[in-house]
Coordinates of C-alpha atoms in Angstrom, one line a residue:
M1 CA 91.0 95.7 81.8
R2 CA 92.0 98.2 84.5
R3 CA 92.5 97.2 88.1
R4 CA 89.4 99.0 89.3
E5 CA 87.3 97.0 86.8
F6 CA 89.0 93.8 87.9
L7 CA 88.2 94.5 91.6
K8 CA 84.5 95.0 90.9
G9 CA 84.4 91.4 89.8
I10 CA 85.9 90.1 93.1
L11 CA 84.2 92.4 95.6
P12 CA 81.6 89.7 96.7
M13 CA 84.4 87.3 97.5
T14 CA 85.1 86.4 101.2
L15 CA 87.6 88.5 103.1
A16 CA 88.8 85.4 104.9
P17 CA 92.4 84.5 104.3
L18 CA 93.0 82.2 101.3
A19 CA 95.6 79.4 101.3
L20 CA 98.4 78.5 98.9
N21 CA 99.5 75.0 99.5
G22 CA 98.5 75.3 103.1
I23 CA 99.9 78.8 103.7
P24 CA 97.2 81.4 104.7
L25 CA 97.3 84.6 102.8
R26 CA 95.7 88.0 103.1
V27 CA 96.6 89.4 99.7
M28 CA 97.9 92.9 99.6
G29 CA 97.0 93.4 103.2
R30 CA 99.1 96.2 104.8
S31 CA 101.3 96.7 101.8
F32 CA 103.1 100.0 101.1
L33 CA 100.6 100.4 98.2
T34 CA 97.4 99.8 100.2
S35 CA 98.0 100.7 103.9
S36 CA 96.3 103.6 105.5
F37 CA 98.5 105.8 107.7
T38 CA 97.9 108.8 109.9
C39 CA 99.8 111.7 108.4
D40 CA 97.9 114.7 109.3
E41 CA 100.2 117.3 107.7
I42 CA 99.9 115.5 104.3
N43 CA 96.2 114.7 104.5
D44 CA 95.4 118.3 105.3
R45 CA 97.1 119.6 102.2
A46 CA 95.1 121.1 99.3
L47 CA 95.8 121.9 95.7
V48 CA 94.3 125.0 93.9
I49 CA 94.3 124.8 90.1
I50 CA 93.9 128.0 88.2
Q51 CA 92.6 127.5 84.7
L52 CA 93.6 130.3 82.3
H53 CA 91.0 129.6 79.6
G54 CA 91.6 130.7 76.0
G55 CA 95.3 130.0 75.6
N56 CA 97.7 132.3 77.6
D57 CA 100.4 134.0 75.6
G58 CA 103.6 132.7 77.2
L59 CA 105.9 135.1 75.3
N60 CA 104.3 138.2 76.8
T61 CA 104.1 136.5 80.2
L62 CA 107.8 135.5 80.2
I63 CA 109.9 137.6 77.8
P64 CA 113.1 135.8 76.6
V65 CA 115.8 138.3 77.6
D66 CA 118.5 136.6 75.7
Q67 CA 116.5 136.8 72.4
Y68 CA 114.9 140.2 73.0
G69 CA 115.7 141.6 69.5
V70 CA 114.2 138.6 67.8
Y71 CA 111.2 138.8 70.1
R72 CA 110.6 142.4 69.1
N73 CA 111.0 141.7 65.4
H74 CA 108.2 139.2 65.7
R75 CA 106.1 141.6 67.9
P76 CA 106.8 145.2 66.8
V77 CA 103.5 146.5 68.2
I78 CA 102.5 144.3 71.2
G79 CA 106.0 143.4 72.4
V80 CA 106.8 144.5 75.9
P81 CA 109.4 147.3 76.0
A82 CA 112.9 146.8 77.4
T83 CA 113.1 150.5 78.6
G84 CA 110.9 153.0 80.2
L85 CA 108.4 152.9 83.1
R86 CA 106.5 150.0 81.5
R87 CA 109.6 147.9 80.7
Y88 CA 109.6 144.2 81.6
L89 CA 110.6 143.2 85.1
D90 CA 113.8 141.2 85.4
L91 CA 112.8 138.1 87.3
D92 CA 116.1 136.7 88.3
T93 CA 119.5 138.0 87.1
T94 CA 121.4 135.2 88.9
L95 CA 120.2 132.7 86.4
P96 CA 122.3 131.8 83.3
V97 CA 121.6 134.3 80.5
A98 CA 119.9 131.7 78.3
D99 CA 117.4 131.1 81.1
Q100 CA 116.7 134.7 82.2
V101 CA 113.2 136.0 81.6
G102 CA 111.4 139.3 82.0
L103 CA 108.0 139.4 83.5
H104 CA 105.2 141.5 82.0
P105 CA 105.3 144.8 83.9
D106 CA 101.8 144.1 85.4
M107 CA 103.1 141.0 87.1
T108 CA 104.6 142.8 90.2
G109 CA 102.7 140.4 92.5
I110 CA 104.4 137.3 91.0
K111 CA 107.8 139.1 91.0
D112 CA 107.2 139.7 94.8
L113 CA 106.3 136.1 95.4
Y114 CA 109.3 134.9 93.4
D115 CA 111.6 137.1 95.5
R116 CA 110.1 135.6 98.6
G117 CA 110.8 132.0 97.4
M118 CA 107.2 131.0 96.5
V119 CA 107.2 130.6 92.7
R120 CA 108.4 127.9 90.3
I121 CA 108.1 128.5 86.6
I122 CA 108.0 125.5 84.2
Q123 CA 108.9 126.6 80.6
Q124 CA 107.1 125.3 77.5
C125 CA 104.6 122.7 78.9
G126 CA 102.8 120.6 76.3
Y127 CA 102.3 117.0 75.1
P128 CA 102.7 114.9 71.9
S129 CA 100.6 116.0 69.0
M130 CA 99.3 119.2 70.6
N131 CA 95.8 120.2 69.7
G132 CA 94.9 123.8 68.8
S133 CA 91.2 123.6 69.5
H134 CA 90.0 125.3 72.7
F135 CA 87.6 122.5 73.6
R136 CA 89.7 119.5 72.6
G137 CA 92.9 121.1 74.0
T138 CA 91.2 121.8 77.3
D139 CA 89.8 118.2 77.5
I140 CA 93.3 116.8 77.0
W141 CA 94.7 118.7 79.9
L142 CA 91.7 117.8 82.1
T143 CA 91.8 114.1 81.3
G144 CA 95.6 113.7 81.5
K145 CA 95.9 112.5 77.9
D146 CA 97.8 113.7 74.9
G147 CA 96.9 114.3 71.2
D148 CA 97.5 110.7 70.3
T149 CA 95.8 108.9 73.3
M150 CA 92.8 111.2 73.8
P151 CA 89.5 109.3 73.1
E152 CA 86.8 110.8 71.1
H153 CA 84.4 110.9 74.0
P154 CA 86.5 111.1 77.3
D155 CA 84.7 109.7 80.4
S156 CA 86.9 111.0 83.2
G157 CA 89.4 113.6 84.3
W158 CA 92.7 113.0 86.0
W159 CA 91.8 114.7 89.3
G160 CA 88.4 112.9 89.3
R161 CA 90.3 109.6 89.0
Y162 CA 92.6 110.7 91.8
L163 CA 89.8 111.7 94.2
N164 CA 87.8 108.6 93.3
H165 CA 90.8 106.5 94.4
K166 CA 91.5 108.5 97.5
Y167 CA 87.8 108.6 98.6
P168 CA 86.4 105.2 97.6
N169 CA 82.6 104.6 97.7
Y170 CA 81.8 108.3 97.2
P171 CA 79.1 109.6 97.6
N172 CA 77.5 106.7 99.5
E173 CA 79.9 106.7 102.5
Y174 CA 80.4 110.5 102.6
P175 CA 80.4 112.8 104.4
N176 CA 81.9 110.9 107.4
P177 CA 83.9 112.0 110.5
A178 CA 87.2 111.7 108.6
M179 CA 86.0 113.6 105.5
Q180 CA 83.1 116.0 106.1
D181 CA 83.6 118.1 103.0
P182 CA 83.2 117.6 99.2
P183 CA 86.5 116.1 97.8
G184 CA 86.6 118.8 95.1
L185 CA 85.1 122.3 94.6
E186 CA 85.1 124.5 91.6
F187 CA 84.1 128.1 90.9
G188 CA 83.3 130.2 87.9
S189 CA 81.0 127.7 86.1
H190 CA 77.5 126.3 86.3
I191 CA 78.7 122.9 84.9
I192 CA 81.1 120.7 86.8
S193 CA 84.4 120.4 84.9
L194 CA 85.4 117.2 83.1
G195 CA 88.4 117.2 85.4
F196 CA 86.3 116.1 88.3
H197 CA 84.5 113.3 86.4
R198 CA 85.3 109.6 87.0
Q199 CA 84.6 106.6 84.9
V200 CA 81.6 105.5 86.8
G201 CA 79.3 107.6 89.1
I202 CA 78.7 111.3 89.7
P203 CA 81.7 113.7 89.6
M204 CA 84.0 114.0 92.6
G205 CA 83.3 117.7 93.1
L206 CA 80.6 120.4 93.3
T207 CA 80.5 123.8 91.5
L208 CA 79.8 126.9 93.5
S209 CA 79.1 130.6 93.3
N210 CA 81.6 132.7 95.1
D211 CA 79.5 132.7 98.3
P212 CA 78.5 129.2 99.6
S213 CA 75.9 130.9 101.7
D214 CA 74.0 131.9 98.5
F215 CA 74.6 128.3 97.3
H216 CA 72.9 126.9 100.5
T217 CA 70.0 129.3 100.2
F218 CA 69.5 128.3 96.5
V219 CA 69.6 124.6 97.3
S220 CA 67.3 124.9 100.3
G221 CA 64.7 126.6 98.1
V222 CA 64.5 123.9 95.5
G223 CA 62.5 121.5 97.6
G224 CA 60.6 118.4 96.4
A225 CA 61.1 114.7 97.2
L226 CA 63.6 112.8 95.1
P227 CA 62.6 109.5 93.5
G228 CA 63.8 106.4 95.2
S229 CA 63.6 103.9 92.3
F230 CA 64.6 104.1 88.6
P231 CA 63.5 102.3 85.5
A232 CA 65.9 99.8 83.9
S233 CA 66.6 101.9 80.9
E234 CA 68.9 104.6 79.6
Y235 CA 66.4 107.2 80.9
G236 CA 66.6 105.5 84.3
D237 CA 70.4 105.6 84.3
E238 CA 70.3 109.4 83.5
L239 CA 67.7 110.0 86.1
R240 CA 69.7 108.1 88.8
Y241 CA 72.7 110.2 87.9
I242 CA 70.8 113.5 88.3
V243 CA 69.3 112.3 91.6
E244 CA 72.7 111.3 93.0
V245 CA 74.1 114.8 92.1
E246 CA 71.1 116.4 93.8
R247 CA 71.5 114.4 96.9
S248 CA 75.2 115.1 97.1
T249 CA 74.6 118.8 96.6
N250 CA 71.9 118.8 99.4
V251 CA 74.3 116.9 101.8
Y252 CA 77.1 119.5 101.5
A253 CA 75.1 122.7 101.2
Q254 CA 74.8 123.3 104.9
R255 CA 78.4 122.2 105.6
L256 CA 79.8 124.7 103.0
S257 CA 77.7 127.5 104.4
T258 CA 79.0 126.7 107.9
L259 CA 82.6 126.6 106.8
F260 CA 82.2 129.9 105.0
N261 CA 80.6 131.6 108.0
A262 CA 83.2 130.2 110.3
G263 CA 86.1 131.3 108.2
T264 CA 87.5 134.7 107.5
N265 CA 90.0 136.6 105.3
A266 CA 93.0 138.1 107.0
V267 CA 92.6 141.7 108.2
G268 CA 94.5 144.1 105.9
I269 CA 94.6 141.8 102.9
T270 CA 93.0 143.3 99.8
Y271 CA 92.0 141.3 96.8
P272 CA 92.1 143.7 93.8
E273 CA 88.8 144.0 92.0
T274 CA 89.8 146.2 89.0
Y275 CA 92.7 146.9 86.7
H276 CA 94.8 150.0 87.5
T277 CA 93.8 151.7 84.3
T278 CA 91.1 151.4 81.7
A279 CA 92.0 148.4 79.5
G280 CA 89.1 148.4 77.2
S281 CA 88.4 144.8 78.2
H282 CA 88.9 142.6 81.2
Y283 CA 88.7 145.5 83.6
Y284 CA 87.2 143.5 86.4
N285 CA 89.1 140.8 88.3
Q286 CA 87.4 137.4 87.8
L287 CA 89.9 135.6 90.0
S288 CA 90.0 137.6 93.2
P289 CA 86.5 136.6 94.5
Q290 CA 87.2 133.0 93.8
L291 CA 90.5 132.8 95.6
R292 CA 89.1 134.9 98.4
T293 CA 86.4 132.3 98.9
V294 CA 88.8 129.4 98.8
A295 CA 90.9 131.1 101.5
R296 CA 87.8 131.7 103.7
L297 CA 86.7 128.1 103.3
L298 CA 90.2 126.9 104.3
S299 CA 90.1 129.3 107.2
G300 CA 86.8 127.8 108.3
G301 CA 88.3 124.3 108.4
S302 CA 87.6 122.9 104.9
K303 CA 89.4 119.6 104.1
T304 CA 88.5 119.8 100.4
K305 CA 91.5 118.4 98.5
I306 CA 91.3 120.0 95.1
F307 CA 89.9 123.5 94.2
L308 CA 89.4 124.6 90.6
V309 CA 89.2 128.4 89.9
R310 CA 89.0 130.0 86.5
M311 CA 89.9 133.0 84.5
G312 CA 88.6 133.5 80.9
G313 CA 89.6 136.0 78.2
F314 CA 93.0 134.6 77.2
D315 CA 92.0 134.0 73.6
T316 CA 93.7 137.3 72.6
H317 CA 93.3 137.3 68.8
A318 CA 92.8 141.1 68.9
N319 CA 93.8 144.1 71.0
Q320 CA 96.2 142.1 73.1
G321 CA 98.2 145.3 73.2
I322 CA 97.6 148.9 72.3
P323 CA 99.8 150.4 69.5
D324 CA 101.0 153.4 71.5
K325 CA 100.9 151.6 74.8
P326 CA 102.0 148.0 74.0
S327 CA 102.2 146.7 77.6
F328 CA 98.6 147.8 78.3
G329 CA 95.6 146.2 76.7
G330 CA 93.5 143.1 77.5
H331 CA 96.3 140.7 78.1
G332 CA 98.1 143.0 80.4
A333 CA 95.0 143.4 82.5
L334 CA 94.6 139.6 82.7
L335 CA 98.2 139.1 83.9
Y336 CA 97.6 141.9 86.4
H337 CA 94.5 140.1 87.8
L338 CA 96.3 136.8 88.0
S339 CA 99.4 138.2 89.6
E340 CA 97.6 140.4 92.2
A341 CA 94.9 137.8 93.1
V342 CA 97.5 135.1 93.7
R343 CA 99.7 137.5 95.8
A344 CA 96.6 138.5 97.9
F345 CA 95.7 134.8 98.2
Q346 CA 99.2 133.8 99.3
N347 CA 99.4 136.7 101.8
D348 CA 96.0 135.7 103.2
L349 CA 97.1 132.2 103.7
E350 CA 100.4 133.3 105.3
A351 CA 98.6 135.7 107.7
Q352 CA 96.2 132.9 108.8
G353 CA 98.9 130.2 109.2
L354 CA 97.5 128.2 106.3
A355 CA 100.4 128.6 103.8
D356 CA 101.9 125.2 104.6
R357 CA 98.7 123.5 103.5
V358 CA 98.2 125.0 100.0
L359 CA 99.9 124.7 96.6
T360 CA 98.6 126.6 93.6
V361 CA 99.3 125.8 89.9
T362 CA 98.2 127.4 86.7
F363 CA 97.5 125.8 83.3
S364 CA 96.2 127.0 79.9
E365 CA 95.1 124.8 77.0
F366 CA 97.9 126.1 74.7
G367 CA 100.1 129.2 74.2
R368 CA 100.1 131.7 71.3
Q369 CA 102.0 132.0 68.1
V370 CA 105.3 133.9 68.1
G371 CA 104.5 136.6 65.6
E372 CA 101.7 139.1 66.2
N373 CA 98.8 139.2 63.8
G374 CA 97.2 142.2 61.9
T375 CA 94.7 143.0 64.7
F376 CA 97.3 143.6 67.5
G377 CA 96.9 140.1 68.9
T378 CA 98.2 136.5 68.6
D379 CA 96.7 133.4 67.2
H380 CA 96.5 129.8 68.7
G381 CA 100.0 128.4 69.4
A382 CA 101.5 125.4 71.1
A383 CA 103.4 124.9 74.4
A384 CA 103.0 127.4 77.2
P385 CA 104.5 128.0 80.7
M386 CA 102.9 126.8 83.9
L387 CA 103.4 128.6 87.3
V388 CA 103.4 127.0 90.7
F389 CA 103.0 129.0 93.9
G390 CA 103.3 128.3 97.6
R391 CA 105.5 128.2 100.6
G392 CA 106.3 124.6 99.8
V393 CA 107.6 125.5 96.3
R394 CA 111.2 125.2 95.4
P395 CA 111.7 128.6 93.7
G396 CA 113.3 128.9 90.3
I397 CA 112.7 128.0 86.7
S398 CA 112.5 124.5 85.1
G399 CA 113.7 124.7 81.5
T400 CA 115.1 127.5 79.3
N401 CA 113.9 130.1 76.9
P402 CA 112.3 128.7 73.7
N403 CA 114.3 129.1 70.5
L404 CA 112.6 131.9 68.6
S405 CA 114.7 131.3 65.5
N406 CA 113.4 127.8 65.0
L407 CA 109.8 128.1 64.1
N408 CA 107.3 126.0 62.2
N409 CA 104.3 127.9 60.9
N410 CA 104.9 130.8 63.3
N411 CA 105.0 128.3 66.2
I412 CA 107.9 127.3 68.5
V413 CA 109.0 123.8 67.6
G414 CA 108.2 121.1 70.2
Y415 CA 107.9 121.5 74.0
Q416 CA 110.2 121.1 76.9
H417 CA 108.1 119.5 79.6
D418 CA 105.1 117.1 79.3
Y419 CA 102.5 118.7 81.5
R420 CA 101.8 115.4 83.1
R421 CA 105.3 115.5 84.7
V422 CA 104.2 118.6 86.5
F423 CA 100.9 117.1 87.8
T424 CA 102.6 113.8 88.7
T425 CA 105.2 115.6 90.8
I426 CA 102.4 117.6 92.6
L427 CA 100.4 114.5 93.2
Q428 CA 103.3 112.5 94.6
D429 CA 105.6 115.1 96.3
W430 CA 102.8 117.4 97.5
L431 CA 99.7 115.3 98.0
G432 CA 101.6 112.1 98.9
A433 CA 100.2 109.8 96.2
N434 CA 102.1 106.5 96.0
N435 CA 102.8 104.7 92.7
G436 CA 99.6 102.6 93.1
T437 CA 97.6 105.8 93.1
L438 CA 99.5 107.2 90.2
D439 CA 98.6 104.0 88.3
E440 CA 94.9 104.7 89.0
V441 CA 95.3 108.3 87.8
E442 CA 97.1 106.9 84.7
F443 CA 100.2 109.0 85.4
Y444 CA 102.5 106.1 86.6
P445 CA 104.7 106.3 83.4
F446 CA 105.7 109.8 84.6
S447 CA 106.7 108.7 88.1
G448 CA 110.3 108.5 87.0
Q449 CA 110.3 111.9 85.3
K450 CA 109.4 114.2 88.2
L451 CA 110.5 117.8 88.4
P452 CA 112.2 119.7 91.3
L453 CA 109.0 121.6 92.3
I454 CA 108.7 121.0 96.0
H455 CA 111.1 122.1 98.8
D456 CA 112.9 119.3 100.6
A457 CA 112.3 120.8 104.0
Y458 CA 111.6 123.9 106.1
T459 CA 112.0 125.0 109.7
D460 CA 108.8 125.6 111.7
A461 CA 108.1 128.2 114.4
S462 CA 109.7 125.9 117.0
G463 CA 112.9 125.4 115.1
N464 CA 112.1 121.9 114.0
T465 CA 113.0 120.7 110.5
V466 CA 109.9 119.6 108.7
N467 CA 110.0 117.8 105.3
Y468 CA 107.8 119.4 102.6
I469 CA 108.1 116.5 100.2
A470 CA 105.3 114.1 101.1
D471 CA 105.8 110.6 102.4
T472 CA 104.0 108.4 99.9
A473 CA 103.3 106.0 102.7
C474 CA 100.7 108.6 103.8
D475 CA 98.5 107.8 100.8
P476 CA 95.3 106.5 102.5
T477 CA 94.5 103.9 99.8
P478 CA 92.0 101.4 101.2
E479 CA 92.9 97.8 101.8
L480 CA 91.7 95.5 99.0
P481 CA 89.7 92.3 99.6
A482 CA 91.3 88.9 99.2
L483 CA 91.9 87.8 95.6
K484 CA 92.0 84.4 94.1
I485 CA 95.6 83.3 93.7
E486 CA 96.8 81.5 90.6
T487 CA 99.6 79.0 91.0
G488 CA 101.6 76.6 88.9
L489 CA 104.5 76.7 86.5
D490 CA 102.9 77.6 83.3
A491 CA 104.3 80.2 80.8
A492 CA 103.3 83.1 83.1
A493 CA 104.1 81.6 86.5
V494 CA 106.8 82.8 88.9
S495 CA 109.9 80.7 89.2
L496 CA 112.4 81.1 92.1
Y497 CA 116.1 80.1 92.3
P498 CA 117.7 79.1 94.5
N499 CA 114.9 77.8 96.6
P500 CA 115.6 77.3 99.5
A501 CA 117.5 80.5 99.6
S502 CA 119.5 82.4 102.3
D503 CA 121.1 85.6 101.1
A504 CA 119.1 86.4 98.0
V505 CA 116.5 84.9 95.6
T506 CA 116.1 85.5 91.9
V507 CA 112.6 85.8 90.6
S508 CA 111.9 84.8 87.0
V509 CA 108.6 85.3 85.1
K510 CA 107.6 85.4 81.5
W511 CA 105.4 88.2 80.4
D512 CA 103.8 89.4 77.2
R513 CA 104.0 93.2 77.4
L514 CA 105.5 96.3 79.1
Q515 CA 103.7 96.7 82.5
P516 CA 104.5 98.0 86.0
A517 CA 104.2 95.5 88.8
T518 CA 104.9 95.1 92.5
L519 CA 107.0 92.1 93.8
C520 CA 106.3 91.2 97.4
I521 CA 107.4 88.6 99.9
L522 CA 104.7 87.7 102.4
D523 CA 104.9 85.8 105.7
L524 CA 102.6 83.0 106.9
Q525 CA 100.1 85.6 108.2
G526 CA 99.9 87.3 104.9
R527 CA 101.9 90.3 106.0
I528 CA 104.3 91.9 103.5
V529 CA 107.8 91.8 104.7
R530 CA 109.5 93.1 101.6
A531 CA 108.1 94.9 98.5
E532 CA 109.8 96.2 95.4
E533 CA 108.5 97.9 92.3
V534 CA 109.5 96.4 89.0
R535 CA 108.8 96.9 85.3
L536 CA 107.8 93.8 83.3
Y537 CA 108.9 93.5 79.7
G538 CA 107.7 91.2 76.9
G539 CA 109.7 88.0 77.3
E540 CA 111.7 86.6 80.2
N541 CA 112.1 88.9 83.3
T542 CA 114.4 88.3 86.2
H543 CA 114.8 90.3 89.4
Q544 CA 116.9 89.6 92.5
I545 CA 115.5 90.3 96.0
D546 CA 117.8 90.7 98.9
L547 CA 116.8 88.5 101.8
S548 CA 118.9 90.1 104.5
G549 CA 116.9 90.7 107.7
I550 CA 114.3 88.1 106.8
S551 CA 114.1 85.4 109.4
S552 CA 114.2 81.7 108.4
G553 CA 110.9 80.1 107.5
Q554 CA 108.3 79.7 104.8
Y555 CA 107.1 82.7 102.8
V556 CA 105.3 83.4 99.5
V557 CA 106.6 85.5 96.7
Q558 CA 103.9 87.3 94.8
L559 CA 103.8 89.4 91.7
H560 CA 101.1 92.0 91.5
P561 CA 100.8 93.4 87.9
R562 CA 99.2 96.8 87.8
G563 CA 96.6 97.9 85.3
G564 CA 95.3 94.4 84.7
G565 CA 96.6 90.8 84.8
A566 CA 96.4 87.9 87.2
L567 CA 98.5 87.7 90.4
R568 CA 101.3 85.1 90.3
S569 CA 102.6 83.4 93.5
Q570 CA 105.2 80.8 94.5
K571 CA 106.4 79.4 97.8
L572 CA 109.8 80.3 99.2
L573 CA 111.8 78.7 101.9
V574 CA 114.4 81.0 103.6
R575 CA 117.2 79.4 105.6

């Protein structure tokens, strides 16, 4: 049983303090996992996710310079040239040779952003037992699972779980003065992405056209009273779901229109609309109008936390390159659109003073095979690169070039980075999610595997040093109600020694599985005076807590297992 399910069962309980052997307790009150802090800079931050649908070809996006000869042997027609006007762009010659990559020649925008310190590349992102299906592979990325743990019928996405934890009781208590905007927005689809779904209730986002004013006009024209009661049946449940979506859409329609009209795009910033030459396919830029709208909403004051934008066409089985012009073709056009739209978006944010608020990341369901096929394209592959953009990004490359001499069925063997490490880093270091939130998102196992994606600090216009890496204490997780406390010295109870203690106390507990937990010391008022994260293992567990700085008196030591399991408590006397 997950913690959210456990809490549903205890919500009706009184919020009055409970007592353990005469000691009043307010369980989890004001802990580092549950306290709400005012951290405006962190709470104003947004994440823009760019989905490259179809499976982006990582090897024509990032050409492995150190293995160029092997690369061209596998791609004699569609391989990007090393000489001439359309040669690959050297990204960073200061890197070790094994790490140096060439960018596709149509990626001048990303090269420019990299030179300005606003790009991080993560090589070969994947997961265990990668899936080559577009639908299944995409669902795995959206849900935060892998090929072994993905359920047959997934019920929630990882950013839906994150937003559900950050904005509890949505949509009933929203909008409110603290959060007037939809938690999530997506563009380029008429159906809300699985990524925004949560386990129970309507999705944590809305899907829009590129102009929210049109969206408002459309919603206003629907009309008709919504039903207020629902039959106790599967039909009734479905009807309730539809009505809740409709109500949520109605609530935010005017607000989005107002934000759009209040916002602007910076003067002199052009979002490219077409490819610079006829490509035969993908001539028009799908991404530019979406990012232009996101920038305008942010300019108007939007506090939406996660934006999803899309580009299609990356399933390049054919005509990825042109025989006499290998760097042109459909894939080159797509990379141009991505590169130029992101550069325009970043320049727009910079010009409007919004760049410190926004981080952008790309993902694609898989990469392509190494060798080209007989129709001047590439077939479904495995791991692929991710790109992260923004002023808060620590520039550079994570990982090295894949080994093109070690292939299995025309695919690079293995992957270098689990994609969940990237998203875990972004959630925690950019959005400020604490480990309690990561547990709800189901990314906690990756909290110790973060990547160097976010700058440590920067200097603002006044010369002050400002930390870019978020303080996880800013995570506005709501306080939880009081829980029933189980005591006693059974096989799962907490034992303390010595007790009384002065300098330190050793906590001992028997457990039946691997599980993260929080170990807390509470005072007589139920306030946490010390908290440490631990990992429980099957069998006997011991952990020593330093008592320095804790005044003499009576306290309670509590063990809070995360992801299910009863709380364990024991009295402690500090001398």
